[in-house]
PDB file of C-alpha atoms in Angstrom:
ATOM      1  CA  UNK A 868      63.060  94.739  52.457  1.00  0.00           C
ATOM      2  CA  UNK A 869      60.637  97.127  50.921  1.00  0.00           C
ATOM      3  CA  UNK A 870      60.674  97.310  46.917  1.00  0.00           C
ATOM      4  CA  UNK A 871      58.336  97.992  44.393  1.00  0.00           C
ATOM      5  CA  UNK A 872      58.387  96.648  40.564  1.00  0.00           C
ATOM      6  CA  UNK A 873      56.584  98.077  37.805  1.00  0.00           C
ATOM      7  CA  UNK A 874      56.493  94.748  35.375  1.00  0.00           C
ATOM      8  CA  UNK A 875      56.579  96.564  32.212  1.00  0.00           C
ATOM      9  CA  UNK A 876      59.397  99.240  31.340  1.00  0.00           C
ATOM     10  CA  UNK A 877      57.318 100.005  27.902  1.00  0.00           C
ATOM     11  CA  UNK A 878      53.927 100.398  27.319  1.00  0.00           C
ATOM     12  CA  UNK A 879      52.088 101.138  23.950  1.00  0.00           C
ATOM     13  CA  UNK A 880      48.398 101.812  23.425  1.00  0.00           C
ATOM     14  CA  UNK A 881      46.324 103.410  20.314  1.00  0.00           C
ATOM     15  CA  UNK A 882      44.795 106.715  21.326  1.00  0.00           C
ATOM     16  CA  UNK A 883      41.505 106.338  22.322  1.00  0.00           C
ATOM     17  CA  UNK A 884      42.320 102.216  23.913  1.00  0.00           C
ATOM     18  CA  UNK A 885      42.713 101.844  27.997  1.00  0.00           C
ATOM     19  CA  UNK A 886      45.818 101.650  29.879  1.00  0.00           C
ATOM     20  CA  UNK A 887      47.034  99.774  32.136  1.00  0.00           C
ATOM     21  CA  UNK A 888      50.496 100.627  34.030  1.00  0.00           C
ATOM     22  CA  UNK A 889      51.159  97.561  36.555  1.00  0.00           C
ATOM     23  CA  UNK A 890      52.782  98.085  39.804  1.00  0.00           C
ATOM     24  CA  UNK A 891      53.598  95.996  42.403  1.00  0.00           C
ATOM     25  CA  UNK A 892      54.984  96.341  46.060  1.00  0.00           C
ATOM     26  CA  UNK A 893      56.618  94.899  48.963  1.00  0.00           C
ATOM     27  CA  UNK A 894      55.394  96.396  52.532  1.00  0.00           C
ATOM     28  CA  UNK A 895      54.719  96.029  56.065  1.00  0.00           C
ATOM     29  CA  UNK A 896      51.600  97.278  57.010  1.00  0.00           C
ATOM     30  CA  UNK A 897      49.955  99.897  55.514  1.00  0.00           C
ATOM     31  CA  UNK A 898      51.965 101.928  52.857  1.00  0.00           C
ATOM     32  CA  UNK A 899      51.855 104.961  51.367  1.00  0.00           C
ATOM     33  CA  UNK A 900      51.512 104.832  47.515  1.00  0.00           C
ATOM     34  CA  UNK A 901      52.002 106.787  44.374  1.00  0.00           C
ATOM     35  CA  UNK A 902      51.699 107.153  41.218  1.00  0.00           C
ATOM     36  CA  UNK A 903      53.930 110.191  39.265  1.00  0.00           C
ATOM     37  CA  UNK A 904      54.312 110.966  35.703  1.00  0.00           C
ATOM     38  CA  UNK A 905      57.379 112.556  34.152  1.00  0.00           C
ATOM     39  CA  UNK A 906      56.782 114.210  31.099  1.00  0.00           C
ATOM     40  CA  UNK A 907      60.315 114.538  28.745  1.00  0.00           C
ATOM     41  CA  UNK A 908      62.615 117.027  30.170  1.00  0.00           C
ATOM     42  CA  UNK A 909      59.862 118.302  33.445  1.00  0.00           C
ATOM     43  CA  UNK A 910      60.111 117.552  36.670  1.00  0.00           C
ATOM     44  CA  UNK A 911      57.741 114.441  38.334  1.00  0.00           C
ATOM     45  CA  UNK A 912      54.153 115.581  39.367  1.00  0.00           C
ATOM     46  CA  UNK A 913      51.630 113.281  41.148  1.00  0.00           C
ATOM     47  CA  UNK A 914      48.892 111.646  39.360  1.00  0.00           C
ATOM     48  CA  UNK A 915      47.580 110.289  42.890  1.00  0.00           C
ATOM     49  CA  UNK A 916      47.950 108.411  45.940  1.00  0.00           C
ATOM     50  CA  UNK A 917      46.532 106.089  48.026  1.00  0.00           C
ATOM     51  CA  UNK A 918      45.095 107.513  51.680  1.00  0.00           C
ATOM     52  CA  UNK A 919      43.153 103.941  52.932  1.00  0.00           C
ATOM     53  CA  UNK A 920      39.613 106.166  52.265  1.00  0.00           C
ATOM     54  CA  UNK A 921      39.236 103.927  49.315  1.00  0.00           C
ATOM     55  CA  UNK A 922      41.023 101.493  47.530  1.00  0.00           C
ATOM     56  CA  UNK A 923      39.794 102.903  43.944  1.00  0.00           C
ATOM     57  CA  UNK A 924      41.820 106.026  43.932  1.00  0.00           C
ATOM     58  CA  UNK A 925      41.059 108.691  41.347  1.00  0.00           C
ATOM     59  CA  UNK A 926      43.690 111.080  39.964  1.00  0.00           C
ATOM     60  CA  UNK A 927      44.286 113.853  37.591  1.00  0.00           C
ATOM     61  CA  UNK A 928      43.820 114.060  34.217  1.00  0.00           C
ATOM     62  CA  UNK A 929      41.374 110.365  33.840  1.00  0.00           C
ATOM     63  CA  UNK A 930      43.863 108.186  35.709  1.00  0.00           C
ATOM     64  CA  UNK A 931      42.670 105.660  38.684  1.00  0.00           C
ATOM     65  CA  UNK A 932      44.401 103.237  40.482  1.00  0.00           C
ATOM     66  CA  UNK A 933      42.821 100.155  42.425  1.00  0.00           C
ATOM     67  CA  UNK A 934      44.990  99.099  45.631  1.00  0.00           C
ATOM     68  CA  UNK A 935      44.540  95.099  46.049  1.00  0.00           C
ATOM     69  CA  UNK A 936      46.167  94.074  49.808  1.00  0.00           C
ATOM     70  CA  UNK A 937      45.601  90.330  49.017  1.00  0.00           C
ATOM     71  CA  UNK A 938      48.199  90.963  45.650  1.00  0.00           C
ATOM     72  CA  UNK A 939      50.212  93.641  46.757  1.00  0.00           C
ATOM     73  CA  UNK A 940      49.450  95.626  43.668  1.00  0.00           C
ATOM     74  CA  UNK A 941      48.832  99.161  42.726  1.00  0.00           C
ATOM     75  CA  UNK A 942      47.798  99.259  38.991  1.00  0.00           C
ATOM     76  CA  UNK A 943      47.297 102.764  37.214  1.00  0.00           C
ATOM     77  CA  UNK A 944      44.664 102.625  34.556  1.00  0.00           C
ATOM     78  CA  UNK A 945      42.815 105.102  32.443  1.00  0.00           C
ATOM     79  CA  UNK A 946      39.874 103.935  29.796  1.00  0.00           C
ATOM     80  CA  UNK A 947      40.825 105.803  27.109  1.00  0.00           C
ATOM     81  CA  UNK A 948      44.506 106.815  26.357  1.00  0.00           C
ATOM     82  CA  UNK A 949      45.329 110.255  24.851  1.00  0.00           C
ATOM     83  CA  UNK A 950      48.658 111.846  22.748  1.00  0.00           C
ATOM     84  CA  UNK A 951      49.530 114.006  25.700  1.00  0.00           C
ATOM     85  CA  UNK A 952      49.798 110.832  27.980  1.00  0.00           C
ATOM     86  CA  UNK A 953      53.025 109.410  26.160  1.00  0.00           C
ATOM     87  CA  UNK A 954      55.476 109.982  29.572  1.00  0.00           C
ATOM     88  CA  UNK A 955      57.011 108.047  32.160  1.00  0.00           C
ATOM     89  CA  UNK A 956      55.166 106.853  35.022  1.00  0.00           C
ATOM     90  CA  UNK A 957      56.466 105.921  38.597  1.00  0.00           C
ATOM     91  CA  UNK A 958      54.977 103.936  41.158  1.00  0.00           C
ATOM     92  CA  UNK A 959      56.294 105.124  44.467  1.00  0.00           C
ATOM     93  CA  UNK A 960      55.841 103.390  47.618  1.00  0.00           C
ATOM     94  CA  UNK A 961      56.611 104.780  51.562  1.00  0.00           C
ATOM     95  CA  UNK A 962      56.433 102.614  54.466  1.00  0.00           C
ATOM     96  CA  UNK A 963      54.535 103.704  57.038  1.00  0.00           C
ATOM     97  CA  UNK A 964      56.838 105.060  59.533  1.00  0.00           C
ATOM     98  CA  UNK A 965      59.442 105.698  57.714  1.00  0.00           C
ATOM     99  CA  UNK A 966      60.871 108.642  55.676  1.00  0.00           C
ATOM    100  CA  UNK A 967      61.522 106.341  52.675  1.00  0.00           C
ATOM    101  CA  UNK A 968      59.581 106.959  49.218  1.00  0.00           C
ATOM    102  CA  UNK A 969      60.855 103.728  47.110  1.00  0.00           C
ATOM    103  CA  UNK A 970      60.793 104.469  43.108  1.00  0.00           C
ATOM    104  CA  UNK A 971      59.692 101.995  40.817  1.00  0.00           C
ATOM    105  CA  UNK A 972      62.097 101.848  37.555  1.00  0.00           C
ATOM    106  CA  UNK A 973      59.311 103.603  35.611  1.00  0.00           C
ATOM    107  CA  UNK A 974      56.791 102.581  32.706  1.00  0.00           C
ATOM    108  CA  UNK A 975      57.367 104.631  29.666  1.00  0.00           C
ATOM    109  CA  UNK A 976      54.147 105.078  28.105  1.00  0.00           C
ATOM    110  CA  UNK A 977      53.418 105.306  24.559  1.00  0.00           C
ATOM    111  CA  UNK A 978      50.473 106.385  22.633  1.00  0.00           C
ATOM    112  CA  UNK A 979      50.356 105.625  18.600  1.00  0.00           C
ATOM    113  CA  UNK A 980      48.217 107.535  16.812  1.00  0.00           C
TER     114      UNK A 980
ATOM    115  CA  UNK B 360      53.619 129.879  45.320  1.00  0.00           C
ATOM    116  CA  UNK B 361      56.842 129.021  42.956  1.00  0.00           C
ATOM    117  CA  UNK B 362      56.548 125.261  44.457  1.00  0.00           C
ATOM    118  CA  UNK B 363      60.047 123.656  44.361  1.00  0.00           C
ATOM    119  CA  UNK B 364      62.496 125.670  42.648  1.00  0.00           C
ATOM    120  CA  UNK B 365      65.979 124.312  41.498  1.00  0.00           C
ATOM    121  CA  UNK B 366      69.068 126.432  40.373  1.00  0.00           C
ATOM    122  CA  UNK B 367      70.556 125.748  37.897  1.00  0.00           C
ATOM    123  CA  UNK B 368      68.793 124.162  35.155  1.00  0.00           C
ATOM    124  CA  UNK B 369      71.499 122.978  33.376  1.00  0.00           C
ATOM    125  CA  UNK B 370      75.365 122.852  34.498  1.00  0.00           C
ATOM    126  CA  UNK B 371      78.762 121.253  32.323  1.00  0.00           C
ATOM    127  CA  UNK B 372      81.285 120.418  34.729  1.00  0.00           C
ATOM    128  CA  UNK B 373      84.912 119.215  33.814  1.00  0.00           C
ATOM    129  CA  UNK B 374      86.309 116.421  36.120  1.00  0.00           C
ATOM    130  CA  UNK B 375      87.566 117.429  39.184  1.00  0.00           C
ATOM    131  CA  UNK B 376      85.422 120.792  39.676  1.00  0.00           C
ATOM    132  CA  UNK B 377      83.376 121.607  42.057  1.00  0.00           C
ATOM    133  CA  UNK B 378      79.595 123.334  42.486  1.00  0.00           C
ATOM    134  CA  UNK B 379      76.730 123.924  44.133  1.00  0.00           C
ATOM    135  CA  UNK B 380      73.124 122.880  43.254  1.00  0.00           C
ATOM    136  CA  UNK B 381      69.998 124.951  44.832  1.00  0.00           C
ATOM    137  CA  UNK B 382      66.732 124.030  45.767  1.00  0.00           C
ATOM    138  CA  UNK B 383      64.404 126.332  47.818  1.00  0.00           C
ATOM    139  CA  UNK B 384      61.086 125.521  48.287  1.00  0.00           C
ATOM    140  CA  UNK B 385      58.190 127.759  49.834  1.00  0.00           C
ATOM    141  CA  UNK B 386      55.688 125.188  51.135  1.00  0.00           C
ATOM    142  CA  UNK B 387      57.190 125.276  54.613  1.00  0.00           C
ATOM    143  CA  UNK B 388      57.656 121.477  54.462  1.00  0.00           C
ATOM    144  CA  UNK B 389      59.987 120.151  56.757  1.00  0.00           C
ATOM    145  CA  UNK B 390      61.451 117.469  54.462  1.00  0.00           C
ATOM    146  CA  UNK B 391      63.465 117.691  51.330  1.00  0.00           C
ATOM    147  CA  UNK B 392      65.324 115.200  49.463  1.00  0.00           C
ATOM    148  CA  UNK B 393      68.044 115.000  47.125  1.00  0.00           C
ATOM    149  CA  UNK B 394      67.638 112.285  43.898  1.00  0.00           C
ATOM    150  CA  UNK B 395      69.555 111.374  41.059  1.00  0.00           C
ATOM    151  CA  UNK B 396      68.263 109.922  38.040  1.00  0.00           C
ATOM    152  CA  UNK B 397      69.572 107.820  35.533  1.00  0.00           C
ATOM    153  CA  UNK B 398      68.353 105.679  33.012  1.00  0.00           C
ATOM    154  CA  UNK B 399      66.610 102.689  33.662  1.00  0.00           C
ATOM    155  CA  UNK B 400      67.320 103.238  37.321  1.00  0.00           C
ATOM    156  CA  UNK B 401      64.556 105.449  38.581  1.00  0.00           C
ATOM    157  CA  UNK B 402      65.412 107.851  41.374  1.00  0.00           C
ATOM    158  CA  UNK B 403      67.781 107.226  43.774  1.00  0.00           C
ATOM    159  CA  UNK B 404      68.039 109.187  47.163  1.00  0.00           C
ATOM    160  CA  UNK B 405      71.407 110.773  47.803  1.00  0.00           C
ATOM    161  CA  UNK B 406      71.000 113.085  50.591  1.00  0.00           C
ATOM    162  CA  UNK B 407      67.565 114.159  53.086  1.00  0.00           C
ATOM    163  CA  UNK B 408      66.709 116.500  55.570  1.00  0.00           C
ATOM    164  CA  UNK B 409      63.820 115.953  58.025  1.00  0.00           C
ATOM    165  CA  UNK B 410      64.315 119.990  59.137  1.00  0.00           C
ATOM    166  CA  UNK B 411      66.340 122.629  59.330  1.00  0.00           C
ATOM    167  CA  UNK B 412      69.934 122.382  60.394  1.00  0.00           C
ATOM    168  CA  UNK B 413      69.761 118.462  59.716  1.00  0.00           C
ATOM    169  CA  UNK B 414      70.779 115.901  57.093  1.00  0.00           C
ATOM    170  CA  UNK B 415      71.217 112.264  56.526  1.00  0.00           C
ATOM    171  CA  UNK B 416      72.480 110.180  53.842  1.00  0.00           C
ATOM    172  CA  UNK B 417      70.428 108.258  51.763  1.00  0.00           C
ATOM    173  CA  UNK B 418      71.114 105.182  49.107  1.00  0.00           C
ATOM    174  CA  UNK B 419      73.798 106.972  47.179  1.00  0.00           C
ATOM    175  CA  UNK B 420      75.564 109.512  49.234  1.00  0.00           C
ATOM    176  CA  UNK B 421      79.427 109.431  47.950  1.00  0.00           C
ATOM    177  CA  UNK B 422      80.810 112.028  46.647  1.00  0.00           C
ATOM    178  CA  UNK B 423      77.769 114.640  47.954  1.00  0.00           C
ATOM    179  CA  UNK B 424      77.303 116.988  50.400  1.00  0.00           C
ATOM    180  CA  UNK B 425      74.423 118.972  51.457  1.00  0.00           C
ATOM    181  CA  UNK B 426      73.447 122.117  53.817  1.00  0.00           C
ATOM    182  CA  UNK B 427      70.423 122.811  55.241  1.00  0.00           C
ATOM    183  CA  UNK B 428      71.084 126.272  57.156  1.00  0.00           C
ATOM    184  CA  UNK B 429      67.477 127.140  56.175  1.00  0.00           C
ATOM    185  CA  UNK B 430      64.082 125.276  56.185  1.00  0.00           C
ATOM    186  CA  UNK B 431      63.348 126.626  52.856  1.00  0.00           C
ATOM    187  CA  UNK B 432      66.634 125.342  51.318  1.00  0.00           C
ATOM    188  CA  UNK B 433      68.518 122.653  50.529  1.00  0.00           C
ATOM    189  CA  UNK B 434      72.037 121.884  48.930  1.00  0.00           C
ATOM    190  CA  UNK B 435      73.520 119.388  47.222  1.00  0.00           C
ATOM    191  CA  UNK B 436      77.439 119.988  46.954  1.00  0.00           C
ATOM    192  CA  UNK B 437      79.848 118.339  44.455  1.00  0.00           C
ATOM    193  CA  UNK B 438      83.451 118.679  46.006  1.00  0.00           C
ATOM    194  CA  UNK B 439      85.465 117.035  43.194  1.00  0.00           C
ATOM    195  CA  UNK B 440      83.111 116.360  39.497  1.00  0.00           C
ATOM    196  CA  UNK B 441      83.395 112.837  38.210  1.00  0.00           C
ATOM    197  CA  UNK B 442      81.895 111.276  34.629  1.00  0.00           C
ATOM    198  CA  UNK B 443      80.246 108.935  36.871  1.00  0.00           C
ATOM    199  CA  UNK B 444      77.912 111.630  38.250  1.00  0.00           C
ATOM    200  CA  UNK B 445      76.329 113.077  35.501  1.00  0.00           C
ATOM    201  CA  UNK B 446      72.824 112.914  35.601  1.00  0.00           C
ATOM    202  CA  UNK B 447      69.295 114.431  36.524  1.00  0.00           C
ATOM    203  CA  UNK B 448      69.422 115.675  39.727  1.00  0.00           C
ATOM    204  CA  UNK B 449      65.828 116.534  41.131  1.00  0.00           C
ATOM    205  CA  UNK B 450      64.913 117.786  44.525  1.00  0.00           C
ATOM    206  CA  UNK B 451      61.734 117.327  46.200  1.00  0.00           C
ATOM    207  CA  UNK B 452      60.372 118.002  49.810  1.00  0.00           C
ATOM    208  CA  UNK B 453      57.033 117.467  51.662  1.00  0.00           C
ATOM    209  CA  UNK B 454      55.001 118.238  54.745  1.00  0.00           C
ATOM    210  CA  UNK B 455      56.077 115.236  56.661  1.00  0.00           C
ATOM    211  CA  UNK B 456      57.133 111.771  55.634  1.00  0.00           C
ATOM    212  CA  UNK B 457      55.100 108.873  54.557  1.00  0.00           C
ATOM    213  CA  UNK B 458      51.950 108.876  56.324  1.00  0.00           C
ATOM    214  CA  UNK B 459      50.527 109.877  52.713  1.00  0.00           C
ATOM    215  CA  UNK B 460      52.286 112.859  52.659  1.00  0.00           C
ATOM    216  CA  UNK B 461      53.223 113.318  48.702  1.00  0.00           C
ATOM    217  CA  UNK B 462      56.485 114.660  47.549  1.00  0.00           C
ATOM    218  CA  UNK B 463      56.650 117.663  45.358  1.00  0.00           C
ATOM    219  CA  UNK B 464      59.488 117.774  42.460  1.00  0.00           C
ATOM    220  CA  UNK B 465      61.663 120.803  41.210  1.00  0.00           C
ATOM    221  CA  UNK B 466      61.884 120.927  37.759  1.00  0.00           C
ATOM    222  CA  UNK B 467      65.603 118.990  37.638  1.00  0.00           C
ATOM    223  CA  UNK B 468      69.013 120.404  36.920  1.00  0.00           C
ATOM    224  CA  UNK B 469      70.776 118.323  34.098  1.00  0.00           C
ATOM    225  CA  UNK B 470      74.728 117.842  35.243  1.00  0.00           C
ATOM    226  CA  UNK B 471      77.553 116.780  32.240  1.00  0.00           C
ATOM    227  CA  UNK B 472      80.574 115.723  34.081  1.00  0.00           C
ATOM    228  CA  UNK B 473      83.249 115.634  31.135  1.00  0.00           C
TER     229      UNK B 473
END
C-alpha cells in the first residue's frame, strides 16, 4: 500500500538555523510528490513538487527538497529558518496513475526567536 | 482568478441538522476533492470528482454526500449533523490527477457539530 510518514510531528529551530522537515514514502514507480504548508487558520498552499527534471527541487519562499529513490525520502530543507515559517508542513505523495494524493500527518514547525 | 473558493467559512450545527458546504473553483480543473481534517490525522479524502456529473467515495465517505452538476462546483452534503464530524473541511481540485498535477486548497470551512 502507498503511505507516506513524516518522522517528526514537531520541529523547533532558532531563527536564522536550517531546517530540516523529513519525509518519507512508500510507492510504485515514479510518484508524484509534495510539499504544502498550512499556516494557522489558511488553507494549504504548495511549497513545491517533484516533476523527475531534477531531484533537487526548489520552492517558494527558500525551501528545497532533495528526492533520494534509493531511500524513498523527500526531505524539505531551508538554510536559514525565519518567524513567518512557524506552520504546518505536509508531505503529499500521488501514485502515478492514480487519482490518490496521500497526506503525511504533518510537521509543525517552530521557530524561537 | 478567486482560485478555490469555499462557502461558508465557518458553520455551528446542532446534532441531527443538515447543510450544505460550497466549493467553486474557476481553474477549469476537472478534479476536485473533498477532505476533512482533524488533529493529528492530516487530511482525509471523503468524497472526489474526476468531472462534471461524477463522484466517488474516498477514505471516509459516511455520512456525506456530494453533487457535481457543474465542473466549477462541488458539494459536500451533511444529511443528519453528528459530534463526530466536526472538523476542517477543505476542498481542493486540479488539472488532472497525479502525473504532477498539484492540488489547489480553498481556504477551509470550520464545522461545530454540538
Amino acid at each position: 500500500a502507498q503511505s507516506v510518514t513524516q518522522l517528526d510531528s514537531h520541529v523547533s529551530v532558532s531563527e536564522g538555523t536550517p531546517v530540516l522537515l523529513r519525509c518519507n514514502y512508500s510507492s510504485s514507480y515514479s510518484p508524484s510528490l509534495f510539499w504544502y504548508v498550512q499556516h494557522p487558520n489558511k488553507g494549504l498552499q504548495l511549497l513545491l513538487k517533484y516533476t523527475s527534471a531534477a531531484t533537487l527541487v526548489k520552492g517558494i519562499n527558500g525551501f528545497e527538497a532533495e528526492f533520494k529513490k534509493s531511500e524513498t525520502s523527500f526531505h524539505l530543507t531551508k538554510p536559514s529558518a525565519h518567524m513567518s515559517d512557524a506552520a504546518e508542513y505536509f508531505c503529499v505523495v500521488s501514485p502515478s496513475g492514480t487519482y490518490k494524493y496521500i497526506f503525511g500527518t504533518g510537521t509543525r514547525l517552530k521557530v524561537l526567536a | 482568478n478567486a482560485g478555490v473558493t469555499q462557502t461558508p467559512k465557518f458553520r455551528v450545527l446542532k446534532t441531527g441538522q443538515s447543510m450544505t458546504l460550497l466549493c467553486a473553483q474557476d481553474m477549469n480543473h476537472e478534479y476536485m476533492y473533498w477532505y476533512r481534517q482533524d488533529p493529528g490525522m492530516g487530511l482525509r479524502l471523503i468524497h472526489y470528482s474526476v468531472g462534471e456529473g461524477t463522484t466517488a467515495k474516498g477514505e471516509v465517505p459516511d455520512g456525506y454526500n456530494v453533487s457535481r452538476l457543474k465542473k466549477q462546483n462541488f458539494l459536500l452534503g451533511l444529511e443528519s449533523a453528528a459530534p463526530s464530524q466536526t472538523s476542517v473541511y477543505f476542498c481542493a481540485s486540479s488539472y488532472r490527477a497525479g502525473a504532477y498535477n498539484e492540488q489547489f486548497f480553498g481556504p477551509g470551512t470550520r464545522l461545530t457539530v454540538l
